[in-house]
Amino acid sequence: MEEYAIELENVSKQYDGFLLDKISFKVIKGTVMGFVGQNGSGKTTTIKALLGINKIDEGNIKINGRDILDKELVKGDIGVIFDEIPFQQNLKIYQLQRMLQYFFINWNDEVFLNYIKKFNLPLKKKISELSKGMKMKLQIATCLSHNAKTLIMDEPTTGLDPVVRNEILNEFMDFMLDEDHSILISSHITSDLEKIADSITFIHNGKMLLSDDKNMILENFGIYRCADIKNIPIKEEDIVSIRKNEFGYEVMTRNITSYKSNNIEFDKASLDEIMLFHVKGTASSKEWTL
């Protein structure tokens, strides 16, 4: 029986002009889930609900098998990384170190200092004086120094140069060598998710569009290119959407495995393309053929 690090069931939250609408997904323990969507799609709202920062209107949320309001839930088992560092900017790193040891039962100074040395972070520098990449490394160091089992991250690699991004992704992959560890990572950079994620959840305008194993998604979604779509060899129910370009039409299907015996040529779709066709494509071929 599979164990889950994170479980959301029909989670809803209403704001003025926005509704997070019955979001449901599960992160299997020992795996990485990539959480994707456009700006304003509801990713950060979902993460804040998951962390108990925002009270939800309906639904259920569990972390490591316990309701987020359960007093028995060990909050120290959760590591949180935001796109902007949440610590007081005037603190020096060594001062932050002293403060955090009182916040976390399992805080380990030796582990923290090893990460500080590994990341080449200056203990006596103020947080405000650090680069964006250094601030992100500092957040990672704090998360991994109190024996967190589950990491929840909101855009941890946004705005970082490719070298720093790769370094950080490698740290996440090292973290996942322990089968008790799990990650939920929200990111706009789908190439990062293609590298480290086991599953993908995609939301748009507060609604769930897709949640599945990453490899299954990449195997099943494909793009059929043609000059004329009046007689395309794809069933309407298998079409995600259609895009027109200067050369003709691009038709995305969610089910290329059904057409393998038909000798139809499909191009494999990237996660970026899958997002683009869901959000920006025309829903039906009928709209092009009327």
PDB file of C-alpha atoms in Angstrom:
ATOM      1  CA  MET A   1       0.000   0.000   0.000  1.00  0.00           C
ATOM      2  CA  GLU A   2       1.403   3.389  -1.028  1.00  0.00           C
ATOM      3  CA  GLU A   3       2.152   5.964   1.658  1.00  0.00           C
ATOM      4  CA  TYR A   4       1.682   9.644   0.934  1.00  0.00           C
ATOM      5  CA  ALA A   5       3.803  12.573   2.072  1.00  0.00           C
ATOM      6  CA  ILE A   6       1.154  15.100   0.974  1.00  0.00           C
ATOM      7  CA  GLU A   7      -2.587  14.649   0.312  1.00  0.00           C
ATOM      8  CA  LEU A   8      -5.013  17.307  -0.868  1.00  0.00           C
ATOM      9  CA  GLU A   9      -8.679  16.429  -1.337  1.00  0.00           C
ATOM     10  CA  ASN A  10     -11.157  18.906  -2.877  1.00  0.00           C
ATOM     11  CA  VAL A  11      -9.340  21.920  -1.457  1.00  0.00           C
ATOM     12  CA  SER A  12     -11.108  25.202  -2.226  1.00  0.00           C
ATOM     13  CA  LYS A  13     -10.385  28.820  -1.321  1.00  0.00           C
ATOM     14  CA  GLN A  14     -12.398  31.851  -2.470  1.00  0.00           C
ATOM     15  CA  TYR A  15     -10.880  35.314  -2.881  1.00  0.00           C
ATOM     16  CA  ASP A  16     -12.251  38.415  -4.582  1.00  0.00           C
ATOM     17  CA  GLY A  17     -12.024  37.562  -8.268  1.00  0.00           C
ATOM     18  CA  PHE A  18     -10.354  34.172  -7.777  1.00  0.00           C
ATOM     19  CA  LEU A  19     -11.445  30.662  -6.790  1.00  0.00           C
ATOM     20  CA  LEU A  20      -9.137  27.780  -6.014  1.00  0.00           C
ATOM     21  CA  ASP A  21     -11.583  25.096  -7.048  1.00  0.00           C
ATOM     22  CA  LYS A  22     -11.518  21.574  -5.542  1.00  0.00           C
ATOM     23  CA  ILE A  23      -7.808  20.845  -5.939  1.00  0.00           C
ATOM     24  CA  SER A  24      -6.913  17.201  -5.319  1.00  0.00           C
ATOM     25  CA  PHE A  25      -3.559  15.447  -5.648  1.00  0.00           C
ATOM     26  CA  LYS A  26      -1.212  13.161  -3.714  1.00  0.00           C
ATOM     27  CA  VAL A  27       2.565  13.115  -3.428  1.00  0.00           C
ATOM     28  CA  ILE A  28       3.772   9.555  -2.915  1.00  0.00           C
ATOM     29  CA  LYS A  29       6.374   9.272  -0.175  1.00  0.00           C
ATOM     30  CA  GLY A  30       9.851   9.041  -1.651  1.00  0.00           C
ATOM     31  CA  THR A  31       8.986  10.983  -4.825  1.00  0.00           C
ATOM     32  CA  VAL A  32       9.219  14.500  -6.295  1.00  0.00           C
ATOM     33  CA  MET A  33       6.089  16.197  -7.633  1.00  0.00           C
ATOM     34  CA  GLY A  34       6.396  19.185  -9.951  1.00  0.00           C
ATOM     35  CA  PHE A  35       3.577  21.711  -9.474  1.00  0.00           C
ATOM     36  CA  VAL A  36       3.090  23.885 -12.561  1.00  0.00           C
ATOM     37  CA  GLY A  37       0.836  26.630 -13.869  1.00  0.00           C
ATOM     38  CA  GLN A  38       0.878  30.226 -15.087  1.00  0.00           C
ATOM     39  CA  ASN A  39       1.259  33.198 -12.757  1.00  0.00           C
ATOM     40  CA  GLY A  40      -2.067  33.607 -10.981  1.00  0.00           C
ATOM     41  CA  SER A  41      -3.090  29.997 -11.571  1.00  0.00           C
ATOM     42  CA  GLY A  42      -3.298  29.230  -7.846  1.00  0.00           C
ATOM     43  CA  LYS A  43       0.042  27.550  -7.125  1.00  0.00           C
ATOM     44  CA  THR A  44       1.082  29.848  -4.281  1.00  0.00           C
ATOM     45  CA  THR A  45      -2.469  29.862  -2.883  1.00  0.00           C
ATOM     46  CA  THR A  46      -2.365  26.057  -2.800  1.00  0.00           C
ATOM     47  CA  ILE A  47       1.035  26.008  -1.109  1.00  0.00           C
ATOM     48  CA  LYS A  48      -0.072  28.544   1.529  1.00  0.00           C
ATOM     49  CA  ALA A  49      -3.146  26.399   2.198  1.00  0.00           C
ATOM     50  CA  LEU A  50      -0.928  23.340   2.455  1.00  0.00           C
ATOM     51  CA  LEU A  51       1.243  25.078   5.049  1.00  0.00           C
ATOM     52  CA  GLY A  52      -1.758  26.329   7.035  1.00  0.00           C
ATOM     53  CA  ILE A  53      -0.900  29.978   6.241  1.00  0.00           C
ATOM     54  CA  ASN A  54      -4.290  30.438   4.565  1.00  0.00           C
ATOM     55  CA  LYS A  55      -7.387  28.815   6.007  1.00  0.00           C
ATOM     56  CA  ILE A  56      -9.241  26.817   3.337  1.00  0.00           C
ATOM     57  CA  ASP A  57     -12.992  27.082   2.763  1.00  0.00           C
ATOM     58  CA  GLU A  58     -13.438  23.356   2.208  1.00  0.00           C
ATOM     59  CA  GLY A  59     -11.486  20.168   1.655  1.00  0.00           C
ATOM     60  CA  ASN A  60      -8.861  18.165   3.524  1.00  0.00           C
ATOM     61  CA  ILE A  61      -5.082  18.412   3.667  1.00  0.00           C
ATOM     62  CA  LYS A  62      -2.721  15.860   5.181  1.00  0.00           C
ATOM     63  CA  ILE A  63       1.055  15.827   5.533  1.00  0.00           C
ATOM     64  CA  ASN A  64       2.742  12.561   6.401  1.00  0.00           C
ATOM     65  CA  GLY A  65      -0.653  11.021   7.091  1.00  0.00           C
ATOM     66  CA  ARG A  66      -1.862  13.680   9.545  1.00  0.00           C
ATOM     67  CA  ASP A  67      -4.281  16.566   9.092  1.00  0.00           C
ATOM     68  CA  ILE A  68      -2.424  19.889   8.985  1.00  0.00           C
ATOM     69  CA  LEU A  69      -4.412  21.012  12.053  1.00  0.00           C
ATOM     70  CA  ASP A  70      -3.498  17.868  14.009  1.00  0.00           C
ATOM     71  CA  LYS A  71      -1.344  18.781  17.009  1.00  0.00           C
ATOM     72  CA  GLU A  72       0.537  15.501  16.544  1.00  0.00           C
ATOM     73  CA  LEU A  73       1.841  16.626  13.142  1.00  0.00           C
ATOM     74  CA  VAL A  74       5.548  17.275  13.575  1.00  0.00           C
ATOM     75  CA  LYS A  75       6.081  20.618  11.870  1.00  0.00           C
ATOM     76  CA  GLY A  76       9.836  20.147  12.052  1.00  0.00           C
ATOM     77  CA  ASP A  77       9.501  17.308   9.545  1.00  0.00           C
ATOM     78  CA  ILE A  78       8.545  19.906   6.919  1.00  0.00           C
ATOM     79  CA  GLY A  79      11.076  22.131   5.164  1.00  0.00           C
ATOM     80  CA  VAL A  80       9.770  25.205   3.326  1.00  0.00           C
ATOM     81  CA  ILE A  81      11.561  27.186   0.611  1.00  0.00           C
ATOM     82  CA  PHE A  82      10.044  30.339  -0.897  1.00  0.00           C
ATOM     83  CA  ASP A  83      11.199  32.307  -3.936  1.00  0.00           C
ATOM     84  CA  GLU A  84      12.057  35.169  -1.553  1.00  0.00           C
ATOM     85  CA  ILE A  85      13.961  34.469   1.654  1.00  0.00           C
ATOM     86  CA  PRO A  86      11.620  34.806   4.691  1.00  0.00           C
ATOM     87  CA  PHE A  87      14.287  35.742   7.251  1.00  0.00           C
ATOM     88  CA  GLN A  88      15.027  39.198   8.709  1.00  0.00           C
ATOM     89  CA  GLN A  89      17.376  40.843   6.210  1.00  0.00           C
ATOM     90  CA  ASN A  90      19.532  42.532   8.874  1.00  0.00           C
ATOM     91  CA  LEU A  91      20.531  39.217  10.430  1.00  0.00           C
ATOM     92  CA  LYS A  92      23.957  37.816   9.771  1.00  0.00           C
ATOM     93  CA  ILE A  93      24.130  34.126   8.909  1.00  0.00           C
ATOM     94  CA  TYR A  94      25.693  33.142  12.238  1.00  0.00           C
ATOM     95  CA  GLN A  95      22.933  35.050  14.071  1.00  0.00           C
ATOM     96  CA  LEU A  96      20.300  33.193  12.040  1.00  0.00           C
ATOM     97  CA  GLN A  97      22.001  29.938  12.958  1.00  0.00           C
ATOM     98  CA  ARG A  98      21.762  30.721  16.684  1.00  0.00           C
ATOM     99  CA  MET A  99      18.101  31.692  16.372  1.00  0.00           C
ATOM    100  CA  LEU A 100      16.990  28.620  14.377  1.00  0.00           C
ATOM    101  CA  GLN A 101      18.416  26.144  16.872  1.00  0.00           C
ATOM    102  CA  TYR A 102      15.630  27.224  19.246  1.00  0.00           C
ATOM    103  CA  PHE A 103      12.923  26.770  16.606  1.00  0.00           C
ATOM    104  CA  PHE A 104      13.649  23.205  15.544  1.00  0.00           C
ATOM    105  CA  ILE A 105      13.876  20.220  17.885  1.00  0.00           C
ATOM    106  CA  ASN A 106      16.162  18.364  15.489  1.00  0.00           C
ATOM    107  CA  TRP A 107      18.379  21.297  14.518  1.00  0.00           C
ATOM    108  CA  ASN A 108      21.966  20.202  13.790  1.00  0.00           C
ATOM    109  CA  ASP A 109      24.642  22.903  13.904  1.00  0.00           C
ATOM    110  CA  GLU A 110      27.260  20.632  12.370  1.00  0.00           C
ATOM    111  CA  VAL A 111      25.095  19.862   9.342  1.00  0.00           C
ATOM    112  CA  PHE A 112      24.267  23.554   8.899  1.00  0.00           C
ATOM    113  CA  LEU A 113      27.899  24.641   9.045  1.00  0.00           C
ATOM    114  CA  ASN A 114      28.858  21.918   6.563  1.00  0.00           C
ATOM    115  CA  TYR A 115      26.296  23.312   4.098  1.00  0.00           C
ATOM    116  CA  ILE A 116      27.510  26.861   4.723  1.00  0.00           C
ATOM    117  CA  LYS A 117      31.035  25.722   3.872  1.00  0.00           C
ATOM    118  CA  LYS A 118      29.862  23.679   0.869  1.00  0.00           C
ATOM    119  CA  PHE A 119      27.881  26.632  -0.527  1.00  0.00           C
ATOM    120  CA  ASN A 120      30.703  29.071   0.283  1.00  0.00           C
ATOM    121  CA  LEU A 121      28.379  31.338   2.275  1.00  0.00           C
ATOM    122  CA  PRO A 122      29.954  34.023   4.535  1.00  0.00           C
ATOM    123  CA  LEU A 123      28.835  33.543   8.153  1.00  0.00           C
ATOM    124  CA  LYS A 124      29.406  37.180   9.089  1.00  0.00           C
ATOM    125  CA  LYS A 125      27.562  38.741   6.148  1.00  0.00           C
ATOM    126  CA  LYS A 126      24.071  40.167   6.476  1.00  0.00           C
ATOM    127  CA  ILE A 127      21.346  38.348   4.545  1.00  0.00           C
ATOM    128  CA  SER A 128      20.578  41.617   2.720  1.00  0.00           C
ATOM    129  CA  GLU A 129      24.108  41.549   1.283  1.00  0.00           C
ATOM    130  CA  LEU A 130      23.736  38.107  -0.286  1.00  0.00           C
ATOM    131  CA  SER A 131      22.970  37.489  -3.955  1.00  0.00           C
ATOM    132  CA  LYS A 132      19.698  35.790  -4.918  1.00  0.00           C
ATOM    133  CA  GLY A 133      21.522  32.526  -5.486  1.00  0.00           C
ATOM    134  CA  MET A 134      23.249  32.727  -2.102  1.00  0.00           C
ATOM    135  CA  LYS A 135      19.943  33.471  -0.378  1.00  0.00           C
ATOM    136  CA  MET A 136      18.401  30.402  -1.983  1.00  0.00           C
ATOM    137  CA  LYS A 137      21.353  28.264  -0.873  1.00  0.00           C
ATOM    138  CA  LEU A 138      20.916  29.631   2.659  1.00  0.00           C
ATOM    139  CA  GLN A 139      17.252  28.588   2.661  1.00  0.00           C
ATOM    140  CA  ILE A 140      18.252  25.113   1.482  1.00  0.00           C
ATOM    141  CA  ALA A 141      20.906  24.897   4.205  1.00  0.00           C
ATOM    142  CA  THR A 142      18.348  25.748   6.896  1.00  0.00           C
ATOM    143  CA  CYS A 143      15.803  23.231   5.525  1.00  0.00           C
ATOM    144  CA  LEU A 144      18.315  20.403   5.409  1.00  0.00           C
ATOM    145  CA  SER A 145      19.728  21.088   8.874  1.00  0.00           C
ATOM    146  CA  HIS A 146      16.692  20.137  10.943  1.00  0.00           C
ATOM    147  CA  ASN A 147      16.069  16.662   9.521  1.00  0.00           C
ATOM    148  CA  ALA A 148      13.069  17.646   7.384  1.00  0.00           C
ATOM    149  CA  LYS A 149      11.437  14.692   5.636  1.00  0.00           C
ATOM    150  CA  THR A 150       9.214  16.649   3.242  1.00  0.00           C
ATOM    151  CA  LEU A 151      10.276  19.760   1.317  1.00  0.00           C
ATOM    152  CA  ILE A 152       7.633  22.183   0.015  1.00  0.00           C
ATOM    153  CA  MET A 153       9.082  24.736  -2.389  1.00  0.00           C
ATOM    154  CA  ASP A 154       7.623  27.717  -4.228  1.00  0.00           C
ATOM    155  CA  GLU A 155       9.720  28.735  -7.262  1.00  0.00           C
ATOM    156  CA  PRO A 156      13.125  27.915  -5.709  1.00  0.00           C
ATOM    157  CA  THR A 157      15.093  28.253  -8.964  1.00  0.00           C
ATOM    158  CA  THR A 158      13.371  31.291 -10.513  1.00  0.00           C
ATOM    159  CA  GLY A 159      15.801  34.061 -11.447  1.00  0.00           C
ATOM    160  CA  LEU A 160      18.920  31.977 -10.868  1.00  0.00           C
ATOM    161  CA  ASP A 161      21.621  31.477 -13.460  1.00  0.00           C
ATOM    162  CA  PRO A 162      21.927  27.972 -15.004  1.00  0.00           C
ATOM    163  CA  VAL A 163      25.047  27.059 -12.978  1.00  0.00           C
ATOM    164  CA  VAL A 164      23.422  27.847  -9.618  1.00  0.00           C
ATOM    165  CA  ARG A 165      20.162  26.190 -10.708  1.00  0.00           C
ATOM    166  CA  ASN A 166      22.002  23.000 -11.585  1.00  0.00           C
ATOM    167  CA  GLU A 167      23.862  23.061  -8.270  1.00  0.00           C
ATOM    168  CA  ILE A 168      20.601  23.436  -6.353  1.00  0.00           C
ATOM    169  CA  LEU A 169      18.848  20.690  -8.327  1.00  0.00           C
ATOM    170  CA  ASN A 170      21.721  18.356  -7.535  1.00  0.00           C
ATOM    171  CA  GLU A 171      21.197  19.066  -3.819  1.00  0.00           C
ATOM    172  CA  PHE A 172      17.531  18.143  -4.176  1.00  0.00           C
ATOM    173  CA  MET A 173      18.458  14.900  -5.934  1.00  0.00           C
ATOM    174  CA  ASP A 174      20.929  14.073  -3.144  1.00  0.00           C
ATOM    175  CA  PHE A 175      18.162  14.758  -0.626  1.00  0.00           C
ATOM    176  CA  MET A 176      15.955  12.241  -2.450  1.00  0.00           C
ATOM    177  CA  LEU A 177      18.493   9.420  -2.042  1.00  0.00           C
ATOM    178  CA  ASP A 178      16.737   8.776   1.273  1.00  0.00           C
ATOM    179  CA  GLU A 179      13.500   6.948   0.403  1.00  0.00           C
ATOM    180  CA  ASP A 180      11.692   8.602   3.335  1.00  0.00           C
ATOM    181  CA  HIS A 181      12.163  12.014   1.746  1.00  0.00           C
ATOM    182  CA  SER A 182       9.642  13.739  -0.534  1.00  0.00           C
ATOM    183  CA  ILE A 183       9.416  17.036  -2.432  1.00  0.00           C
ATOM    184  CA  LEU A 184       6.638  19.228  -3.793  1.00  0.00           C
ATOM    185  CA  ILE A 185       8.229  21.861  -6.035  1.00  0.00           C
ATOM    186  CA  SER A 186       6.365  24.668  -7.764  1.00  0.00           C
ATOM    187  CA  SER A 187       8.294  26.018 -10.736  1.00  0.00           C
ATOM    188  CA  HIS A 188       7.906  27.868 -14.030  1.00  0.00           C
ATOM    189  CA  ILE A 189      11.079  26.214 -15.298  1.00  0.00           C
ATOM    190  CA  THR A 190       9.710  22.967 -16.678  1.00  0.00           C
ATOM    191  CA  SER A 191      13.140  21.787 -17.840  1.00  0.00           C
ATOM    192  CA  ASP A 192      14.089  21.578 -14.150  1.00  0.00           C
ATOM    193  CA  LEU A 193      11.009  19.457 -13.478  1.00  0.00           C
ATOM    194  CA  GLU A 194      11.755  17.181 -16.423  1.00  0.00           C
ATOM    195  CA  LYS A 195      15.101  16.573 -14.745  1.00  0.00           C
ATOM    196  CA  ILE A 196      14.020  15.789 -11.184  1.00  0.00           C
ATOM    197  CA  ALA A 197      10.231  15.245 -10.959  1.00  0.00           C
ATOM    198  CA  ASP A 198       8.536  11.853 -10.760  1.00  0.00           C
ATOM    199  CA  SER A 199       5.043  13.281 -11.249  1.00  0.00           C
ATOM    200  CA  ILE A 200       3.466  16.512 -12.480  1.00  0.00           C
ATOM    201  CA  THR A 201       0.383  18.383 -11.321  1.00  0.00           C
ATOM    202  CA  PHE A 202      -0.840  21.205 -13.565  1.00  0.00           C
ATOM    203  CA  ILE A 203      -3.413  23.814 -12.538  1.00  0.00           C
ATOM    204  CA  HIS A 204      -4.866  26.736 -14.485  1.00  0.00           C
ATOM    205  CA  ASN A 205      -7.199  29.494 -13.267  1.00  0.00           C
ATOM    206  CA  GLY A 206      -7.615  27.692  -9.970  1.00  0.00           C
ATOM    207  CA  LYS A 207      -8.669  24.377 -11.527  1.00  0.00           C
ATOM    208  CA  MET A 208      -6.897  21.035 -11.884  1.00  0.00           C
ATOM    209  CA  LEU A 209      -6.032  20.202 -15.476  1.00  0.00           C
ATOM    210  CA  LEU A 210      -3.667  17.285 -15.073  1.00  0.00           C
ATOM    211  CA  SER A 211      -1.950  15.179 -12.409  1.00  0.00           C
ATOM    212  CA  ASP A 212      -0.014  12.057 -13.347  1.00  0.00           C
ATOM    213  CA  ASP A 213       3.321  10.287 -13.515  1.00  0.00           C
ATOM    214  CA  LYS A 214       5.764  12.487 -15.468  1.00  0.00           C
ATOM    215  CA  ASN A 215       6.965   9.701 -17.756  1.00  0.00           C
ATOM    216  CA  MET A 216       3.378   8.694 -18.549  1.00  0.00           C
ATOM    217  CA  ILE A 217       2.573  12.299 -19.451  1.00  0.00           C
ATOM    218  CA  LEU A 218       5.582  12.639 -21.738  1.00  0.00           C
ATOM    219  CA  GLU A 219       4.831   9.263 -23.367  1.00  0.00           C
ATOM    220  CA  ASN A 220       1.137   9.948 -23.982  1.00  0.00           C
ATOM    221  CA  PHE A 221       1.146  13.574 -25.136  1.00  0.00           C
ATOM    222  CA  GLY A 222       2.241  14.369 -28.677  1.00  0.00           C
ATOM    223  CA  ILE A 223       1.884  16.910 -31.480  1.00  0.00           C
ATOM    224  CA  TYR A 224       0.533  16.098 -34.953  1.00  0.00           C
ATOM    225  CA  ARG A 225       1.498  18.650 -37.601  1.00  0.00           C
ATOM    226  CA  CYS A 226      -0.519  19.119 -40.783  1.00  0.00           C
ATOM    227  CA  ALA A 227      -1.415  21.643 -43.479  1.00  0.00           C
ATOM    228  CA  ASP A 228      -5.169  20.967 -43.341  1.00  0.00           C
ATOM    229  CA  ILE A 229      -7.229  19.797 -40.367  1.00  0.00           C
ATOM    230  CA  LYS A 230     -10.501  18.998 -42.132  1.00  0.00           C
ATOM    231  CA  ASN A 231      -9.759  15.282 -41.988  1.00  0.00           C
ATOM    232  CA  ILE A 232      -7.221  14.869 -39.206  1.00  0.00           C
ATOM    233  CA  PRO A 233      -6.818  11.209 -38.121  1.00  0.00           C
ATOM    234  CA  ILE A 234      -7.343  11.926 -34.409  1.00  0.00           C
ATOM    235  CA  LYS A 235     -10.574  11.490 -32.493  1.00  0.00           C
ATOM    236  CA  GLU A 236     -12.077  14.718 -31.148  1.00  0.00           C
ATOM    237  CA  GLU A 237     -12.044  13.361 -27.584  1.00  0.00           C
ATOM    238  CA  ASP A 238      -8.282  12.739 -27.810  1.00  0.00           C
ATOM    239  CA  ILE A 239      -7.475  16.334 -28.837  1.00  0.00           C
ATOM    240  CA  VAL A 240      -6.199  18.707 -26.157  1.00  0.00           C
ATOM    241  CA  SER A 241      -6.184  21.734 -28.452  1.00  0.00           C
ATOM    242  CA  ILE A 242      -5.057  23.074 -31.839  1.00  0.00           C
ATOM    243  CA  ARG A 243      -2.675  25.886 -32.705  1.00  0.00           C
ATOM    244  CA  LYS A 244      -2.252  27.557 -36.098  1.00  0.00           C
ATOM    245  CA  ASN A 245       1.138  28.729 -37.322  1.00  0.00           C
ATOM    246  CA  GLU A 246       2.611  29.975 -40.611  1.00  0.00           C
ATOM    247  CA  PHE A 247       3.150  26.413 -41.851  1.00  0.00           C
ATOM    248  CA  GLY A 248      -0.268  24.964 -41.001  1.00  0.00           C
ATOM    249  CA  TYR A 249      -1.680  23.433 -37.844  1.00  0.00           C
ATOM    250  CA  GLU A 250      -0.384  21.731 -34.707  1.00  0.00           C
ATOM    251  CA  VAL A 251      -2.747  19.320 -32.993  1.00  0.00           C
ATOM    252  CA  MET A 252      -1.938  18.091 -29.500  1.00  0.00           C
ATOM    253  CA  THR A 253      -3.298  14.742 -28.376  1.00  0.00           C
ATOM    254  CA  ARG A 254      -3.211  13.235 -24.914  1.00  0.00           C
ATOM    255  CA  ASN A 255      -3.281   9.686 -26.262  1.00  0.00           C
ATOM    256  CA  ILE A 256      -0.641   8.990 -28.925  1.00  0.00           C
ATOM    257  CA  THR A 257      -0.383   5.362 -27.801  1.00  0.00           C
ATOM    258  CA  SER A 258      -3.812   4.713 -29.349  1.00  0.00           C
ATOM    259  CA  TYR A 259      -2.508   5.668 -32.790  1.00  0.00           C
ATOM    260  CA  LYS A 260       0.774   3.741 -32.901  1.00  0.00           C
ATOM    261  CA  SER A 261      -0.666   1.128 -35.262  1.00  0.00           C
ATOM    262  CA  ASN A 262      -1.996   3.819 -37.660  1.00  0.00           C
ATOM    263  CA  ASN A 263       1.436   4.961 -38.876  1.00  0.00           C
ATOM    264  CA  ILE A 264       0.692   8.528 -37.798  1.00  0.00           C
ATOM    265  CA  GLU A 265       3.756  10.642 -37.068  1.00  0.00           C
ATOM    266  CA  PHE A 266       3.740  12.556 -33.804  1.00  0.00           C
ATOM    267  CA  ASP A 267       6.397  14.772 -32.267  1.00  0.00           C
ATOM    268  CA  LYS A 268       6.898  14.192 -28.568  1.00  0.00           C
ATOM    269  CA  ALA A 269       5.639  17.110 -26.468  1.00  0.00           C
ATOM    270  CA  SER A 270       7.667  18.820 -23.753  1.00  0.00           C
ATOM    271  CA  LEU A 271       6.078  19.956 -20.490  1.00  0.00           C
ATOM    272  CA  ASP A 272       6.301  23.531 -21.772  1.00  0.00           C
ATOM    273  CA  GLU A 273       4.353  22.600 -24.903  1.00  0.00           C
ATOM    274  CA  ILE A 274       1.767  20.651 -22.908  1.00  0.00           C
ATOM    275  CA  MET A 275       1.159  23.729 -20.740  1.00  0.00           C
ATOM    276  CA  LEU A 276       1.030  26.012 -23.775  1.00  0.00           C
ATOM    277  CA  PHE A 277      -1.544  23.900 -25.643  1.00  0.00           C
ATOM    278  CA  HIS A 278      -3.750  23.569 -22.565  1.00  0.00           C
ATOM    279  CA  VAL A 279      -3.711  27.308 -21.927  1.00  0.00           C
ATOM    280  CA  LYS A 280      -3.373  28.937 -25.358  1.00  0.00           C
ATOM    281  CA  GLY A 281      -4.720  26.424 -27.875  1.00  0.00           C
ATOM    282  CA  THR A 282      -8.149  26.335 -29.527  1.00  0.00           C
ATOM    283  CA  ALA A 283     -10.257  23.670 -27.889  1.00  0.00           C
ATOM    284  CA  SER A 284     -11.791  21.988 -30.935  1.00  0.00           C
ATOM    285  CA  SER A 285     -10.996  21.322 -34.583  1.00  0.00           C
ATOM    286  CA  LYS A 286     -14.613  22.274 -35.362  1.00  0.00           C
ATOM    287  CA  GLU A 287     -13.717  25.900 -34.650  1.00  0.00           C
ATOM    288  CA  TRP A 288     -11.241  25.772 -37.535  1.00  0.00           C
ATOM    289  CA  THR A 289     -13.450  23.917 -40.020  1.00  0.00           C
ATOM    290  CA  LEU A 290     -16.745  25.786 -39.716  1.00  0.00           C
TER     291      LEU A 290
END
